[in-house]
Amino acid sequence: MSSYVTKKTLGDTEWFEHDRFGMFIHWGLYAMPARNEWIKHIECQTDEIYDKYFKYFNPDMYEPKKWAKMAKEAGMKYAVFTTKHHEGFCMFDSQYTDYKCTNTPAGRDLVKEYVDAFRAEGIRVGFYYSLIDWHHPDFTIDTKHPRRFDKNAEELNQGRDMKKYAQYMRDQVTELLTNYGKIDILWFDFSYSTPDPGFPEWMKGKGKQDWEAEELIALARKLQPGIIIDNRTELEQDIWTPEQYQPLEWVKHSETGDYLTWEACQTFSGSWGYHRDEATWKSPEMLINMLVNTVCIGGNLLMNVGPTARGYLDYRAENALKVYADWMKYNSRSIYGCTMAEPEFTAPRGTRLTQSVDGKRLYIHLVEYPYEFLEFRGLADKIDYAQFLHDGSEVLYTLGSVDHFSEARTESADLVAFKIPIVKPNTIVPVIEVFLK
Ligand code: GLC
């Protein structure tokens, strides 16, 4: 069994740590401007400007069944959908606001359709819920708010009451966790207690006090025992969520040093919401490496799609999902139920290791394809058999020594020298599956 034990928390993280790979879905009115989900903030748009999106939001091509199929093919086992992003617009039929999809030309509960479609494909269902809300009349203007540069911002804040807003969130979370069956993840986003520099004193950041986070979380746990909750309310819960960067080692607790359950969230290109003109799309190699790099240090990957305003995934997102589908079809065994390899194994240069949690199989990911041998020390007395994962073809090896003919020979009692075909197999990152004794 794996010797890495993550810090025990209230949520049911067992399935989560097994499944490793999920789909993030950022979808809201911001798909229409198609210039980033923060557009209202970036362009300091007034409600009047933003209302145009509300008026014309009509995702006539929304077919979540298709998304769910694509997610499944890509090997994604769970999904997290933006029920409300910072813009405050609700993708579900909430009784506590008019600012919701059912009041737009969309005319239906989009969350409901997502839930049904993904569940039908056997994909676990999660909800993202923004703590930030740039539409709610009680949400005070702060350093991230679209009205932050207004001359009368301080005045506009008079009468706004965060307590009422906190109640609104509890009401909506109650709806979300009552009306849609079993929800596996609740992904709150986010806190920013440290004020941004250059803003007046009164314009503070927001954190757990403002959200009344303890109450909010207690409520969620009561409604859905076992639900996984992230940390972004500013209260430590079940999962740590490094965003848009690749940790280089297992994320550990800063004070206790405990191994944590963590999930990196990443985008295909540089925006979460659909961005028509953003062009930093990641290469197929990067996409696969991000997944491998994450699991090889005990983490999960939540990969984002930003559907278009019409409601479909554009060709770039489709292509990126296809990259995962092609690789996962043959190699998912090195991902599901796998974690960081035991410390006794050191990855040879250019490789990444994962190991099945039962300890029986070691996976060597050939991130840099080696020529023509792969020398692996510390494995000789443990290896029983080796094969390529994608086709189950035997990978030959010698024990103790290998002759490289041109006057070079490696000798070492603990050496395994795998013989690697000169032509790289037709898979982005080939994986050697080692059965251990
Ligand atoms: C953020 C951003 C955001 C995105 C999220 C995903 O903090 O505000 O737009 O939803 O992280 O991790």
mmCIF file of N, CA, C and O in Angstrom, residues 111-112 115-116 119 124-127 173-185 220 223-225 227:
data_model
loop_
_atom_site.group_PDB
_atom_site.id
_atom_site.type_symbol
_atom_site.label_atom_id
_atom_site.label_comp_id
_atom_site.label_asym_id
_atom_site.label_seq_id
_atom_site.Cartn_x
_atom_site.Cartn_y
_atom_site.Cartn_z
ATOM 1 N N VAL A 111 -28.206 24.499 -15.142
ATOM 2 C CA VAL A 111 -27.534 23.626 -14.173
ATOM 3 C C VAL A 111 -28.215 22.257 -14.152
ATOM 4 O O VAL A 111 -27.566 21.218 -14.160
ATOM 5 N N LYS A 112 -29.521 22.304 -14.160
ATOM 6 C CA LYS A 112 -30.283 21.057 -14.124
ATOM 7 C C LYS A 112 -29.895 20.136 -15.291
ATOM 8 O O LYS A 112 -29.664 18.942 -15.128
ATOM 9 N N VAL A 115 -26.430 18.685 -14.777
ATOM 10 C CA VAL A 115 -26.435 17.624 -13.767
ATOM 11 C C VAL A 115 -26.956 16.317 -14.366
ATOM 12 O O VAL A 115 -26.327 15.261 -14.247
ATOM 13 N N ASP A 116 -28.085 16.407 -15.046
ATOM 14 C CA ASP A 116 -28.693 15.198 -15.610
ATOM 15 C C ASP A 116 -27.770 14.538 -16.637
ATOM 16 O O ASP A 116 -27.602 13.325 -16.639
ATOM 17 N N ARG A 119 -24.443 13.116 -14.965
ATOM 18 C CA ARG A 119 -24.746 11.953 -14.133
ATOM 19 C C ARG A 119 -25.055 10.733 -15.013
ATOM 20 O O ARG A 119 -24.623 9.625 -14.725
ATOM 21 N N ARG A 124 -19.186 12.248 -11.894
ATOM 22 C CA ARG A 124 -19.625 12.894 -10.652
ATOM 23 C C ARG A 124 -19.819 14.382 -10.865
ATOM 24 O O ARG A 124 -19.110 15.008 -11.649
ATOM 25 N N VAL A 125 -20.739 14.925 -10.105
ATOM 26 C CA VAL A 125 -21.198 16.279 -10.349
ATOM 27 C C VAL A 125 -20.758 17.241 -9.246
ATOM 28 O O VAL A 125 -20.985 16.983 -8.068
ATOM 29 N N GLY A 126 -20.109 18.314 -9.646
ATOM 30 C CA GLY A 126 -19.698 19.343 -8.695
ATOM 31 C C GLY A 126 -20.223 20.714 -9.104
ATOM 32 O O GLY A 126 -20.529 20.952 -10.273
ATOM 33 N N PHE A 127 -20.360 21.589 -8.106
ATOM 34 C CA PHE A 127 -20.799 22.960 -8.359
ATOM 35 C C PHE A 127 -19.716 23.951 -7.938
ATOM 36 O O PHE A 127 -19.210 23.893 -6.811
ATOM 37 N N VAL A 173 -27.099 28.281 -1.764
ATOM 38 C CA VAL A 173 -26.411 27.007 -1.556
ATOM 39 C C VAL A 173 -27.425 25.946 -1.118
ATOM 40 O O VAL A 173 -27.356 24.791 -1.532
ATOM 41 N N THR A 174 -28.389 26.374 -0.338
ATOM 42 C CA THR A 174 -29.460 25.439 0.039
ATOM 43 C C THR A 174 -30.195 24.937 -1.201
ATOM 44 O O THR A 174 -30.436 23.742 -1.348
ATOM 45 N N GLU A 175 -30.497 25.849 -2.097
ATOM 46 C CA GLU A 175 -31.173 25.416 -3.336
ATOM 47 C C GLU A 175 -30.305 24.440 -4.120
ATOM 48 O O GLU A 175 -30.770 23.387 -4.565
ATOM 49 N N LEU A 176 -29.051 24.813 -4.264
ATOM 50 C CA LEU A 176 -28.153 23.993 -5.091
ATOM 51 C C LEU A 176 -27.941 22.604 -4.500
ATOM 52 O O LEU A 176 -27.789 21.632 -5.224
ATOM 53 N N LEU A 177 -27.929 22.547 -3.178
ATOM 54 C CA LEU A 177 -27.642 21.261 -2.545
ATOM 55 C C LEU A 177 -28.911 20.501 -2.150
ATOM 56 O O LEU A 177 -28.845 19.461 -1.515
ATOM 57 N N THR A 178 -30.051 21.052 -2.527
ATOM 58 C CA THR A 178 -31.308 20.368 -2.228
ATOM 59 C C THR A 178 -32.017 19.911 -3.503
ATOM 60 O O THR A 178 -32.612 18.841 -3.537
ATOM 61 N N ASN A 179 -31.912 20.735 -4.540
ATOM 62 C CA ASN A 179 -32.767 20.489 -5.713
ATOM 63 C C ASN A 179 -32.149 19.645 -6.816
ATOM 64 O O ASN A 179 -32.785 19.414 -7.845
ATOM 65 N N TYR A 180 -30.922 19.220 -6.653
ATOM 66 C CA TYR A 180 -30.240 18.558 -7.781
ATOM 67 C C TYR A 180 -29.658 17.191 -7.422
ATOM 68 O O TYR A 180 -28.744 16.718 -8.076
ATOM 69 N N GLY A 181 -30.163 16.592 -6.375
ATOM 70 C CA GLY A 181 -29.661 15.261 -6.014
ATOM 71 C C GLY A 181 -28.281 15.338 -5.371
ATOM 72 O O GLY A 181 -27.880 16.379 -4.845
ATOM 73 N N LYS A 182 -27.550 14.237 -5.471
ATOM 74 C CA LYS A 182 -26.257 14.169 -4.782
ATOM 75 C C LYS A 182 -25.205 15.020 -5.497
ATOM 76 O O LYS A 182 -24.949 14.846 -6.685
ATOM 77 N N ILE A 183 -24.612 15.914 -4.756
ATOM 78 C CA ILE A 183 -23.559 16.765 -5.309
ATOM 79 C C ILE A 183 -22.247 16.381 -4.628
ATOM 80 O O ILE A 183 -22.162 16.303 -3.403
ATOM 81 N N ASP A 184 -21.243 16.136 -5.433
ATOM 82 C CA ASP A 184 -19.996 15.599 -4.879
ATOM 83 C C ASP A 184 -18.993 16.669 -4.459
ATOM 84 O O ASP A 184 -18.168 16.422 -3.593
ATOM 85 N N ILE A 185 -19.048 17.806 -5.118
ATOM 86 C CA ILE A 185 -18.054 18.850 -4.823
ATOM 87 C C ILE A 185 -18.742 20.212 -4.783
ATOM 88 O O ILE A 185 -19.593 20.510 -5.622
ATOM 89 N N ALA A 220 -23.761 23.489 4.188
ATOM 90 C CA ALA A 220 -23.472 22.592 3.062
ATOM 91 C C ALA A 220 -23.247 21.164 3.560
ATOM 92 O O ALA A 220 -23.738 20.200 2.972
ATOM 93 N N LEU A 223 -26.498 19.496 4.503
ATOM 94 C CA LEU A 223 -27.339 19.116 3.368
ATOM 95 C C LEU A 223 -26.755 17.970 2.547
ATOM 96 O O LEU A 223 -27.489 17.183 1.962
ATOM 97 N N GLN A 224 -25.431 17.922 2.495
ATOM 98 C CA GLN A 224 -24.781 16.893 1.663
ATOM 99 C C GLN A 224 -23.576 16.346 2.421
ATOM 100 O O GLN A 224 -22.432 16.715 2.139
ATOM 101 N N PRO A 225 -23.834 15.465 3.366
ATOM 102 C CA PRO A 225 -22.698 14.912 4.111
ATOM 103 C C PRO A 225 -21.747 14.218 3.122
ATOM 104 O O PRO A 225 -22.204 13.603 2.169
ATOM 105 N N ILE A 227 -19.784 15.709 1.085
ATOM 106 C CA ILE A 227 -19.430 16.590 -0.031
ATOM 107 C C ILE A 227 -18.004 17.114 0.161
ATOM 108 O O ILE A 227 -17.556 17.335 1.295
#
